[in-house]
Short mmCIF file of C-alpha atoms and ligand atoms in Angstrom, two decimals:
data_model
loop_
_atom_site.label_atom_id
_atom_site.label_comp_id
_atom_site.label_asym_id
_atom_site.label_seq_id
_atom_site.Cartn_x
_atom_site.Cartn_y
_atom_site.Cartn_z
CA MET M 4 2.31 21.63 -35.27
CA ALA M 5 3.69 21.30 -31.01
CA ARG M 6 7.17 20.34 -31.26
CA CYS M 7 8.66 17.90 -28.44
CA SER M 8 9.46 19.08 -25.28
CA TYR M 9 12.16 16.47 -24.90
CA HIS M 10 13.21 16.39 -29.02
CA PRO M 11 13.06 19.76 -30.26
CA ASP M 12 13.18 18.19 -33.97
CA VAL M 13 10.15 16.02 -33.52
CA GLU M 14 6.69 17.01 -33.80
CA THR M 15 4.03 16.23 -32.25
CA GLU M 16 0.34 16.27 -31.04
CA LEU M 17 0.82 14.03 -28.18
CA THR M 18 0.34 16.00 -24.64
CA CYS M 19 1.29 15.32 -21.37
CA THR M 20 -2.00 14.90 -19.62
CA GLU M 21 -0.77 16.27 -16.23
CA CYS M 22 1.00 19.41 -17.18
CA GLY M 23 -0.10 19.96 -20.89
CA LYS M 24 3.91 20.33 -22.60
CA PRO M 25 4.37 18.40 -25.93
CA ILE M 26 5.32 14.97 -25.63
CA CYS M 27 6.50 12.53 -28.51
CA PRO M 28 6.21 8.20 -28.19
CA LYS M 29 9.95 8.25 -27.61
CA GLU M 30 9.56 9.63 -23.81
CA MET M 31 5.64 9.56 -22.96
CA VAL M 32 4.70 6.69 -20.48
CA LEU M 33 1.54 5.23 -20.21
CA THR M 34 -0.58 5.30 -16.94
CA PRO M 35 -3.90 4.40 -15.86
CA VAL M 36 -5.01 7.97 -16.74
CA GLY M 37 -3.16 8.60 -19.79
CA TYR M 38 -0.21 10.03 -21.41
CA LYS M 39 2.60 11.39 -19.46
CA CYS M 40 5.40 12.82 -19.19
CA PRO M 41 8.49 10.87 -18.13
CA GLU M 42 9.11 13.50 -14.39
CA ASP M 43 4.86 13.15 -14.02
CA ALA M 44 4.81 9.48 -14.24
CA ARG M 45 7.32 9.31 -11.85
CA ALA M 46 5.75 11.87 -9.46
CA LYS M 47 2.75 9.83 -9.35
CA ARG M 48 3.56 6.46 -8.98
CA GLY M 49 5.98 7.79 -5.88
CA GLN M 50 3.20 9.79 -4.33
CA TYR M 51 0.55 7.12 -4.90
CA THR M 52 2.09 3.65 -4.85
CA TYR M 53 4.56 3.49 -2.56
CA VAL M 54 4.76 3.62 1.40
CA LYS M 55 7.24 6.22 2.17
CA PRO M 56 9.59 5.64 4.69
CA LYS M 57 8.23 7.33 7.62
CA GLN M 58 4.99 5.71 6.52
CA LEU M 59 7.06 2.22 6.93
CA VAL M 60 8.23 2.54 9.97
CA LEU M 61 5.02 4.07 11.58
CA ALA M 62 3.47 0.93 10.26
CA ILE M 63 6.11 -1.34 11.58
CA LEU M 64 5.36 0.19 15.38
CA ALA M 65 1.94 0.06 14.96
CA GLY M 66 1.91 -3.59 13.89
CA LEU M 67 4.32 -3.98 16.81
CA ALA M 68 2.18 -2.78 19.51
CA VAL M 69 -1.39 -3.93 18.16
CA GLY M 70 0.14 -7.47 16.40
CA THR M 71 2.73 -8.62 18.82
CA GLY M 72 1.85 -7.00 21.82
CA GLY M 73 -1.83 -8.28 21.48
CA ALA M 74 -0.80 -11.71 21.28
CA PHE M 75 -0.76 -11.83 24.76
CA ILE M 76 -3.86 -10.48 25.25
CA ALA M 77 -5.70 -12.40 22.42
CA GLY M 78 -3.78 -15.34 23.93
CA ALA M 79 -4.55 -14.76 27.22
CA PHE M 80 -8.43 -15.22 25.96
CA ALA M 81 -8.30 -17.73 23.45
CA GLY M 82 -9.53 -21.13 23.50
CA GLY M 83 -12.31 -23.34 21.90
CA PHE M 84 -14.90 -21.19 20.37
CA PHE M 85 -13.33 -18.21 21.33
CA THR M 86 -10.08 -18.54 19.35
CA ILE M 87 -11.83 -18.01 16.14
CA LEU M 88 -13.66 -14.79 17.49
CA ILE M 89 -10.44 -13.26 19.56
CA GLY M 90 -8.20 -14.26 16.04
CA ILE M 91 -10.41 -11.83 13.69
CA LEU M 92 -10.90 -9.44 15.81
CA TRP M 93 -7.45 -9.33 16.96
CA GLY M 94 -6.44 -9.28 12.78
CA SER M 95 -8.71 -6.84 12.10
CA LEU M 96 -7.82 -4.19 14.57
CA THR M 97 -3.54 -4.88 13.42
CA ALA M 98 -5.12 -4.53 9.76
CA GLU M 99 -6.72 -1.17 10.69
CA ALA M 100 -3.99 0.20 13.17
CA VAL M 101 -1.06 -0.55 10.30
CA ARG M 102 -2.79 1.02 7.75
CA ARG M 103 -3.70 4.20 9.54
CA ALA M 104 -0.30 4.74 10.49
CA SER M 105 1.07 4.23 6.89
CA GLY M 106 -1.26 6.80 6.19
CA GLY M 107 -4.32 5.28 4.70
CA HIS M 108 -1.75 2.37 2.66
CA ARG M 109 -3.56 -0.16 1.44
CA GLY M 110 -2.29 -3.88 0.25
CA GLY M 111 1.27 -5.86 0.35
CA THR M 112 3.12 -3.35 2.16
CA GLY M 113 0.97 -3.27 5.27
CA GLY M 114 -0.26 -6.70 4.85
CA ALA M 115 2.88 -7.71 5.20
CA VAL M 116 3.87 -5.55 8.24
CA ALA M 117 0.55 -7.20 9.90
CA ALA M 118 0.95 -10.75 9.20
CA VAL M 119 5.12 -10.80 9.92
CA CYS M 120 4.32 -8.31 13.59
CA LEU M 121 1.07 -11.01 14.52
CA GLY M 122 3.04 -14.09 13.45
CA LEU M 123 6.16 -12.50 15.82
CA GLY M 124 3.33 -12.07 18.47
CA GLY M 125 1.81 -15.78 18.21
CA LEU M 126 5.42 -17.18 18.39
CA LEU M 127 6.58 -15.11 21.75
CA SER M 128 3.05 -15.74 23.54
CA GLY M 129 3.06 -19.25 22.16
CA ALA M 130 -0.56 -18.40 20.96
CA LEU M 131 0.09 -20.09 17.65
CA PHE M 132 -2.97 -21.04 16.66
CA VAL M 133 -4.60 -17.63 17.39
CA ALA M 134 -1.69 -15.68 15.50
CA ILE M 135 -2.90 -17.42 12.20
CA VAL M 136 -6.54 -16.80 12.20
CA ALA M 137 -5.55 -13.41 13.11
CA ILE M 138 -3.37 -13.23 10.12
CA VAL M 139 -5.53 -14.84 7.48
CA ALA M 140 -7.95 -12.04 8.75
CA ALA M 141 -6.09 -9.30 8.50
CA LEU M 142 -4.87 -9.76 5.27
CA ALA M 143 -8.38 -10.64 3.95
CA GLN M 144 -9.24 -7.51 5.84
CA LEU M 145 -6.18 -5.32 3.66
CA ALA M 146 -6.97 -7.00 0.71
CA VAL M 147 -10.45 -6.68 0.20
CA ILE M 148 -10.48 -2.48 0.97
CA PHE M 149 -7.46 -2.66 -1.28
CA ASN M 150 -9.95 -3.97 -3.83
CA ARG M 151 -12.66 -1.94 -3.76
ZN1 ZN J 9 3.72 16.56 -17.44
ZN1 ZN J 10 10.29 13.14 -27.36
#
């Protein structure tokens, strides 16, 4: 029987699904793809779940450009029936810009960036109603893509 890489006195049959080294129940981490050693569990989480600071900055810049900047264009065209259409289009473009800028990340972080930038644009341009429509559209889009 193999001995745990972390506890040489513990015999174990478990191995890390990532690097294959022997691990024991004391330090193993259960992930969606199996048991992993603490190092690999940490590395994978950092790689896939969190938006990196640089990507977050890019996402915010994209959100400000399309979401906040777009408010003035959206506000100029909005009115009556078109308010809803423009809001959906504007929110959708902002969501896509934020998602791409953040390196393809979806879900909470991108949704929050898009929503804040759209809200800020709505406040600055006075086009609040169209901004609310856009926020709903952006959140729906990011959440829908995320769930796929
Ligand atoms: Zn490992
Ligand atoms: Zn161990």
